[in-house]
PDB file of C-alpha atoms in Angstrom:
ATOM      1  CA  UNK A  15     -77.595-112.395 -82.498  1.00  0.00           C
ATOM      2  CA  UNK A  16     -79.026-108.807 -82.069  1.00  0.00           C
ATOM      3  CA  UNK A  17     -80.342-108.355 -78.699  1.00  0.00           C
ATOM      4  CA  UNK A  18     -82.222-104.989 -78.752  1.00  0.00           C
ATOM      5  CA  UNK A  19     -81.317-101.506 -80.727  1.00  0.00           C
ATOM      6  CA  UNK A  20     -81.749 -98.325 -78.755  1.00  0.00           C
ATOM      7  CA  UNK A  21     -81.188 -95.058 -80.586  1.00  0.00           C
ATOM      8  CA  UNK A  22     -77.983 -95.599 -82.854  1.00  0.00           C
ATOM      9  CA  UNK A  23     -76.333 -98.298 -80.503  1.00  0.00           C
ATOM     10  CA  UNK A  24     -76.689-101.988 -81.079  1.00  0.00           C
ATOM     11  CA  UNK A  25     -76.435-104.486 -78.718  1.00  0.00           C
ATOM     12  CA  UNK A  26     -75.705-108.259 -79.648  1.00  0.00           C
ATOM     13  CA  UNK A  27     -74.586-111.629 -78.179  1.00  0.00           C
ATOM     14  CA  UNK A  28     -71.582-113.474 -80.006  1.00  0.00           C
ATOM     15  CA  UNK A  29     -69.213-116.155 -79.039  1.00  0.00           C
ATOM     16  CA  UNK A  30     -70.052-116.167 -75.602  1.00  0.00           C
ATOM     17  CA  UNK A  31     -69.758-112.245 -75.121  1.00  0.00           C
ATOM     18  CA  UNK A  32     -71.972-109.683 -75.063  1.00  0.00           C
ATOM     19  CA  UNK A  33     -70.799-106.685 -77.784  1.00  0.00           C
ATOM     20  CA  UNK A  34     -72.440-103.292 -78.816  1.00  0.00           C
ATOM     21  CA  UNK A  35     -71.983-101.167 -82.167  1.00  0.00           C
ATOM     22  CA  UNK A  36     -73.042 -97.690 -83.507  1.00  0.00           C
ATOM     23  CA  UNK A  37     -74.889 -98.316 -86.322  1.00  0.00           C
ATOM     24  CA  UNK A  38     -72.763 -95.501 -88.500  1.00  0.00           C
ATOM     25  CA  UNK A  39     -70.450 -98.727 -87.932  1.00  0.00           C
ATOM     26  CA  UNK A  40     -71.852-101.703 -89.153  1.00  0.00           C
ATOM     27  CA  UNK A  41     -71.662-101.805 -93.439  1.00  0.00           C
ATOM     28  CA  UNK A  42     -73.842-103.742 -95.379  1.00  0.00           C
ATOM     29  CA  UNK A  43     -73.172-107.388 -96.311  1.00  0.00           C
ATOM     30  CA  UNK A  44     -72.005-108.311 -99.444  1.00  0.00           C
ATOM     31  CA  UNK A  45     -74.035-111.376-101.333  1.00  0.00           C
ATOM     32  CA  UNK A  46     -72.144-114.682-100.546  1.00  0.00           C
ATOM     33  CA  UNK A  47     -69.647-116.189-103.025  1.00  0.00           C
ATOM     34  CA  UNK A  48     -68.631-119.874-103.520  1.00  0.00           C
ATOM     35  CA  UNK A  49     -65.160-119.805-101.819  1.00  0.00           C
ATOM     36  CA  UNK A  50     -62.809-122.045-103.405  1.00  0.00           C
ATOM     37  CA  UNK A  51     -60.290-123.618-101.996  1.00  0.00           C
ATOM     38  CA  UNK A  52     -56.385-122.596-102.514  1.00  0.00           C
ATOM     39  CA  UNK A  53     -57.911-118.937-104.230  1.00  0.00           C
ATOM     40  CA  UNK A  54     -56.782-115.568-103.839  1.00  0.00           C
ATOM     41  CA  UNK A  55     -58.936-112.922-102.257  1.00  0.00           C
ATOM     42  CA  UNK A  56     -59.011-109.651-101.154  1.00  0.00           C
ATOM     43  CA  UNK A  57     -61.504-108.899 -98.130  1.00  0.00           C
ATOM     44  CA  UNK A  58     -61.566-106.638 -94.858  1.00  0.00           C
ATOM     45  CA  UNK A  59     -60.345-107.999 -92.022  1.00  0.00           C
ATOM     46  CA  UNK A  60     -61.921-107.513 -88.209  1.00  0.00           C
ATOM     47  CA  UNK A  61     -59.352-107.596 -85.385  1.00  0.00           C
ATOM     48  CA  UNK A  62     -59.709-106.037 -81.649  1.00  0.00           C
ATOM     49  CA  UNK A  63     -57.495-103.255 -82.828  1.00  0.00           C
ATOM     50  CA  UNK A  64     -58.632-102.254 -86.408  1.00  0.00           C
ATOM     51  CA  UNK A  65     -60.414-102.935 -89.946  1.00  0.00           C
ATOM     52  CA  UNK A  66     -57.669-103.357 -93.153  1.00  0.00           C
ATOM     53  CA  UNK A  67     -58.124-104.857 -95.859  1.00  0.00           C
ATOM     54  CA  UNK A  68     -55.821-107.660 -97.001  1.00  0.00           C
ATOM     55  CA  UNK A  69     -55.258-109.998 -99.465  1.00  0.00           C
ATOM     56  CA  UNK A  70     -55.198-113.608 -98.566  1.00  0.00           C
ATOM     57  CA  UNK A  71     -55.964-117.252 -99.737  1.00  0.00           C
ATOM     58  CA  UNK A  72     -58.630-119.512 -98.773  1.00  0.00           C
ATOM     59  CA  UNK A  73     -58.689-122.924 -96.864  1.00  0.00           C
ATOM     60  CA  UNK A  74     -61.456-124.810 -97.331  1.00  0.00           C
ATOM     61  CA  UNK A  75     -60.518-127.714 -94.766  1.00  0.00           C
ATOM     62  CA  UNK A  76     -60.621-125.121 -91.741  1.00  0.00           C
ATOM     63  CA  UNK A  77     -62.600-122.059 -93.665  1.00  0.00           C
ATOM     64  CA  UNK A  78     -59.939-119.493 -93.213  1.00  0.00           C
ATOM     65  CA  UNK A  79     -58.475-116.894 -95.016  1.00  0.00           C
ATOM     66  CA  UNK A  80     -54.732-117.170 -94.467  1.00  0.00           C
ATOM     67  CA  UNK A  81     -52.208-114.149 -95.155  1.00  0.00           C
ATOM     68  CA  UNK A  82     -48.581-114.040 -95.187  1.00  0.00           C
ATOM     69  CA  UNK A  83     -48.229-112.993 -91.288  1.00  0.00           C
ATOM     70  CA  UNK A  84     -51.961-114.298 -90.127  1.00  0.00           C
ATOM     71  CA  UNK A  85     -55.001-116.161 -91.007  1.00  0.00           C
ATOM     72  CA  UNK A  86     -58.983-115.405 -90.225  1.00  0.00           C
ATOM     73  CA  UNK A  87     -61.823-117.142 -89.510  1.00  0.00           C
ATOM     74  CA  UNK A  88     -64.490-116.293 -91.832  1.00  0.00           C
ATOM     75  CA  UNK A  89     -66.821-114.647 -89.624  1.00  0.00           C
ATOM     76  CA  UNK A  90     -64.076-112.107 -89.005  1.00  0.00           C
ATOM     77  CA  UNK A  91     -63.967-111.221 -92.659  1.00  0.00           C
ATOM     78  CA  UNK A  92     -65.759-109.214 -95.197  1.00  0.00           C
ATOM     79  CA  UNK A  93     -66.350-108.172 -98.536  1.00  0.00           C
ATOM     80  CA  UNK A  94     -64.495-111.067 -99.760  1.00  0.00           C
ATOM     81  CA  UNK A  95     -63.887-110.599-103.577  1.00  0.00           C
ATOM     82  CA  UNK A  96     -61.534-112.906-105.592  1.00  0.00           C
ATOM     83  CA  UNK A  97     -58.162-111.805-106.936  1.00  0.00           C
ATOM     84  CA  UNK A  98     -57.639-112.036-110.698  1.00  0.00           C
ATOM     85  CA  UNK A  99     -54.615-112.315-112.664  1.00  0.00           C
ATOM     86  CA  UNK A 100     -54.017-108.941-114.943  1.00  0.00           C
ATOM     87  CA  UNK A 101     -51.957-109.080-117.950  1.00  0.00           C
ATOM     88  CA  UNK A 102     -50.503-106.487-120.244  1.00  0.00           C
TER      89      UNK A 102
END
């Protein structure tokens, strides 16, 4: 939840903490896709240290996106985009 914006800094309230943000940080959202479960997708991933983007599959019994060395809750992730299969 934004609290108040002064200038180009952003302060908000989430998961018990209080956080702030420049706003040459924050990206638009993406529109929302139906997740389904045991897909592929490729989506940027929010830790403490970084951003990367990552490809992962989707749980739909916790709503995670798991990797092959980690898994994210949702709200950590964005620009989800599902992973096709290319032939040639």
């Amino acid at each position: 939840v934004c609290l108040f914006v002064h200038g180009q800094n952003v302060v908000y309230f989430d998961k018990g903490r209080y956080k702030s943000a420049i706003l040459s940080e924050i990206s638009p959202l993406t529109p929302p896709i139906e997740l389904v479960d045991g897909k592929a997708y490729n989506f940027k991933a929010t830790t403490p240290d970084k951003i990367e983007t990552v490809d992962g599959i989707f749980r739909g019994t916790n709503n995670m996106l798991y990797t092959a060395y980690d898994c994210y809750d949702l709200d950590l992730c964005t620009n989800i985009q599902p992973l096709t299969v290319e032939t040639k």
